[in-house]
Coordinates of C-alpha atoms in Angstrom, one line a residue:
M1 CA -18.7 -8.9 -23.6
A2 CA -18.1 -6.1 -21.2
Q3 CA -20.1 -8.0 -18.5
F4 CA -17.7 -10.9 -18.8
E5 CA -14.7 -8.6 -18.5
L6 CA -16.2 -6.9 -15.5
F7 CA -17.0 -10.3 -13.8
A8 CA -13.5 -11.6 -14.6
A9 CA -11.9 -8.4 -13.2
F10 CA -14.0 -8.6 -10.0
I11 CA -13.1 -12.3 -9.5
I12 CA -9.4 -11.7 -10.0
G13 CA -9.3 -8.5 -7.8
F14 CA -11.5 -9.5 -4.9
L15 CA -10.9 -13.2 -4.7
S16 CA -7.1 -12.8 -4.8
S17 CA -7.1 -10.0 -2.2
Y18 CA -9.6 -11.6 0.1
G19 CA -7.9 -15.0 -0.2
L20 CA -4.6 -13.4 0.8
L21 CA -6.3 -11.8 3.8
L22 CA -7.7 -15.2 4.9
F23 CA -4.3 -16.7 4.5
T24 CA -2.7 -14.0 6.6
A25 CA -5.2 -14.5 9.4
R26 CA -5.2 -18.3 9.2
G27 CA -5.4 -20.1 12.6
K28 CA -6.5 -16.9 14.4
E29 CA -9.6 -16.9 16.5
F30 CA -10.7 -13.3 16.8
P31 CA -13.3 -12.0 19.2
P32 CA -16.5 -11.0 17.3
A33 CA -15.7 -7.2 17.7
V34 CA -12.2 -7.7 16.3
E35 CA -13.5 -9.9 13.4
R36 CA -15.9 -7.2 12.5
D37 CA -13.2 -4.6 12.5
V38 CA -11.0 -6.7 10.2
F39 CA -13.7 -7.3 7.6
L40 CA -15.1 -3.7 7.9
S41 CA -11.6 -2.4 7.2
F42 CA -11.5 -4.5 4.0
A43 CA -14.7 -2.8 2.8
I44 CA -13.3 0.7 3.7
G45 CA -10.1 -0.1 1.9
A46 CA -12.1 -1.2 -1.2
A47 CA -14.0 2.1 -1.2
L48 CA -10.7 4.0 -0.7
G49 CA -9.2 2.0 -3.6
V50 CA -11.8 3.4 -6.0
G51 CA -10.6 7.0 -5.3
T52 CA -6.9 6.1 -5.3
A53 CA -7.1 4.1 -8.6
V54 CA -9.0 6.9 -10.4
L55 CA -6.6 9.6 -9.1
R56 CA -3.6 7.5 -10.1
L57 CA -4.9 6.8 -13.6
A58 CA -5.9 10.4 -14.1
A59 CA -2.6 11.8 -12.9
V60 CA -0.5 9.3 -15.0
S61 CA -2.7 9.8 -18.1
S62 CA -2.5 13.6 -17.9
V63 CA 1.3 13.5 -17.6
A64 CA 1.6 10.9 -20.5
T65 CA -0.5 13.0 -22.9
G66 CA 1.0 16.3 -22.0
A67 CA 3.0 18.1 -24.7
G68 CA 6.7 17.6 -24.3
A69 CA 6.3 15.9 -21.0
N70 CA 9.4 14.3 -19.5
L71 CA 7.9 11.1 -18.1
S72 CA 10.7 10.1 -15.8
T73 CA 11.1 13.5 -14.1
T74 CA 7.4 14.0 -13.8
F75 CA 6.7 10.5 -12.4
L76 CA 9.5 11.1 -9.9
I77 CA 7.7 14.1 -8.6
L78 CA 4.3 12.5 -8.7
S79 CA 5.2 9.2 -7.0
P80 CA 5.7 10.6 -3.4
M81 CA 2.2 12.2 -3.7
L82 CA 0.7 8.9 -4.8
A83 CA 2.6 7.1 -2.0
T84 CA 1.0 9.6 0.5
L85 CA -2.4 8.5 -0.7
D86 CA -1.4 4.9 -0.2
V87 CA 0.0 5.3 3.3
M88 CA -1.6 8.1 5.2
P89 CA -5.3 6.9 5.1
I90 CA -4.2 3.7 6.8
Y91 CA -2.2 5.6 9.5
L92 CA -5.1 8.0 10.1
Y93 CA -7.6 5.2 10.4
L94 CA -5.5 3.1 12.8
N95 CA -4.0 5.9 14.9
R96 CA -7.0 5.8 17.2
K97 CA -7.6 4.4 20.7
P98 CA -9.3 1.2 19.6
F99 CA -6.2 0.1 17.7
S100 CA -3.2 1.9 19.2
G101 CA -1.0 -0.7 21.0
R102 CA -3.4 -3.5 20.3
P103 CA -2.7 -6.7 18.2
Q104 CA -5.7 -6.3 16.0
A105 CA -4.1 -3.2 14.4
F106 CA -1.8 -5.5 12.5
Y107 CA -4.7 -7.5 10.9
V108 CA -6.9 -4.5 10.4
S109 CA -4.1 -2.7 8.6
I110 CA -3.4 -5.6 6.3
S111 CA -7.2 -5.9 5.6
M112 CA -7.5 -2.3 4.7
A113 CA -4.5 -2.3 2.5
L114 CA -5.7 -5.5 0.7
G115 CA -9.1 -3.8 0.3
V116 CA -7.4 -1.1 -1.7
A117 CA -5.6 -3.7 -3.7
A118 CA -8.8 -5.5 -4.5
M119 CA -10.4 -2.4 -6.1
E120 CA -7.2 -1.2 -7.9
I121 CA -6.6 -4.6 -9.4
T122 CA -10.3 -4.9 -10.4
L123 CA -10.3 -1.6 -12.2
K124 CA -6.9 -2.3 -13.9
V125 CA -7.9 -5.8 -15.0
F126 CA -11.2 -4.5 -16.4
R127 CA -9.5 -1.6 -18.2
N128 CA -6.9 -3.9 -19.8
L129 CA -9.3 -6.7 -20.8
S130 CA -11.5 -4.1 -22.4
A131 CA -8.7 -2.7 -24.5
E132 CA -8.6 -3.9 -28.1
G133 CA -5.7 -6.2 -28.9
F134 CA -4.7 -6.8 -25.2
L135 CA -4.8 -10.6 -25.5
S136 CA -3.3 -10.7 -28.9
S137 CA 0.3 -11.0 -27.7
Y138 CA 2.0 -12.3 -24.6
P139 CA 3.3 -8.9 -23.1
G140 CA -0.2 -7.8 -22.1
P141 CA -1.3 -10.8 -20.1
L142 CA 2.2 -11.3 -18.7
S143 CA 2.5 -7.7 -17.4
L144 CA -1.0 -7.9 -16.0
A145 CA -0.3 -11.1 -14.1
L146 CA 2.9 -9.5 -12.7
F147 CA 1.0 -6.3 -11.8
V148 CA -1.6 -8.3 -9.8
L149 CA 1.0 -10.3 -7.9
S150 CA 3.1 -7.2 -7.1
S151 CA 0.1 -5.2 -6.1
L152 CA -1.1 -7.9 -3.7
L153 CA 2.3 -8.4 -2.1
I154 CA 3.2 -4.7 -1.8
R155 CA -0.2 -3.9 -0.2
A156 CA 0.1 -6.8 2.2
A157 CA 3.6 -5.6 3.2
L158 CA 2.4 -2.1 3.5
G159 CA -0.5 -3.1 5.8
G160 CA 1.8 -5.3 7.9
D161 CA 4.4 -2.5 8.2
V162 CA 1.8 0.2 9.3
G163 CA 0.1 -2.3 11.5
L164 CA 3.2 -3.2 13.4
S165 CA 4.1 0.5 13.8
I166 CA 0.7 1.1 15.4
T167 CA 0.8 -2.1 17.6
F168 CA 4.4 -1.5 18.7
P169 CA 5.1 2.3 18.5
S170 CA 8.6 2.8 17.2
S171 CA 10.9 5.5 15.9
A172 CA 10.1 7.9 13.1
R173 CA 12.1 5.8 10.7
A174 CA 9.3 3.2 10.8
Y175 CA 7.0 5.8 9.2
V176 CA 9.6 6.6 6.5
R177 CA 9.9 3.0 5.2
P178 CA 6.4 2.5 3.8
M179 CA 6.6 5.9 2.1
L180 CA 9.9 5.0 0.5
F181 CA 8.8 1.6 -0.8
M182 CA 5.4 2.9 -2.0
T183 CA 7.2 5.9 -3.8
I184 CA 9.4 3.5 -5.7
F185 CA 6.5 1.2 -6.5
N186 CA 4.4 4.1 -7.8
F187 CA 7.3 5.4 -9.9
L188 CA 7.8 2.0 -11.6
I189 CA 4.2 1.1 -12.0
A190 CA 3.4 4.5 -13.6
F191 CA 5.3 3.4 -16.8
Y192 CA 3.1 0.3 -16.9
Q193 CA 0.0 2.5 -16.6
V194 CA 1.2 4.2 -19.8
D195 CA 2.0 1.1 -21.8
W196 CA 0.9 -2.4 -20.9
N197 CA 3.7 -3.9 -23.0
L198 CA 6.3 -2.7 -20.4
W199 CA 6.2 -6.0 -18.5
P200 CA 9.8 -5.6 -17.2
M201 CA 8.5 -2.7 -15.0
T202 CA 6.0 -5.0 -13.4
A203 CA 8.6 -7.7 -13.0
I204 CA 10.8 -5.2 -11.1
T205 CA 7.8 -4.1 -8.9
L206 CA 7.3 -7.8 -8.1
V207 CA 10.9 -8.1 -6.9
L208 CA 10.5 -4.8 -4.9
S209 CA 7.3 -6.2 -3.3
L210 CA 9.1 -9.5 -2.3
I211 CA 11.9 -7.5 -0.7
Y212 CA 9.5 -5.3 1.2
L213 CA 7.5 -8.4 2.3
Q214 CA 10.6 -10.2 3.4
R215 CA 11.7 -7.2 5.6
I216 CA 8.3 -7.1 7.3
G217 CA 8.5 -10.8 7.8
V218 CA 11.8 -10.4 9.6
R219 CA 10.4 -7.6 11.7
L220 CA 7.3 -9.6 12.6
S221 CA 9.4 -12.7 13.6
K222 CA 11.3 -10.5 16.1
L223 CA 8.1 -9.3 17.6
R224 CA 6.2 -12.6 17.5
R225 CA 6.6 -13.3 21.2
K226 CA 5.3 -9.8 22.1
M227 CA 2.5 -10.2 19.7
R228 CA 1.4 -13.5 21.3
L229 CA 1.4 -11.9 24.7
L230 CA -0.7 -9.0 23.5
E231 CA -3.1 -11.4 21.9
K232 CA -3.5 -13.3 25.1
K233 CA -4.0 -10.1 27.0
H234 CA -6.7 -8.7 24.7
Y235 CA -8.3 -11.8 23.3
A236 CA -8.5 -13.9 26.4

């Protein structure tokens, strides 16, 4: 039975993340070197996702089982730390000469962020499916479905946000936005990590993810002409 749960978790985590990556890059013809960077970053993100998922689970679990722990206050303190783990590795990986000021930074960043999402979703789905009674009532599957959707969208938005900041260097405020959104996301999702029946929390994170994605979409639309010129320059 555990093998089926692991297989189902892998399919849900990786196919959804990789499918969203392919959708994001649809119609693009990358040079071989850029294509390699995009798909290599997905693998790097997946490896990073193992560490972040385990650390996130360990941190939340230790807080939830602590004697007299005030969950809201502790999660509020913990969330910016977890957001740093989400944001900074992507910045550090991309803030190098091969990517700075280049259009591939946008796609490499999204790919890396979705790689993280793939592994975090896989581990969460496997853990929940393995739990006794998870499928016995609707809150469990519903909250998991909302978690998967919100994780995919928030990671895609995060990757796009960081990628645009590397491709088109901007003010320091651009670096604050991903930290803010990921801090709120981590705060809300921490309650779901404690109790899978808290599906309203995952519903709120889905709304948050859509708001973040919409903001990045607006930003990208304003930079679309510059992006096309950069792509002509570097991909010609």
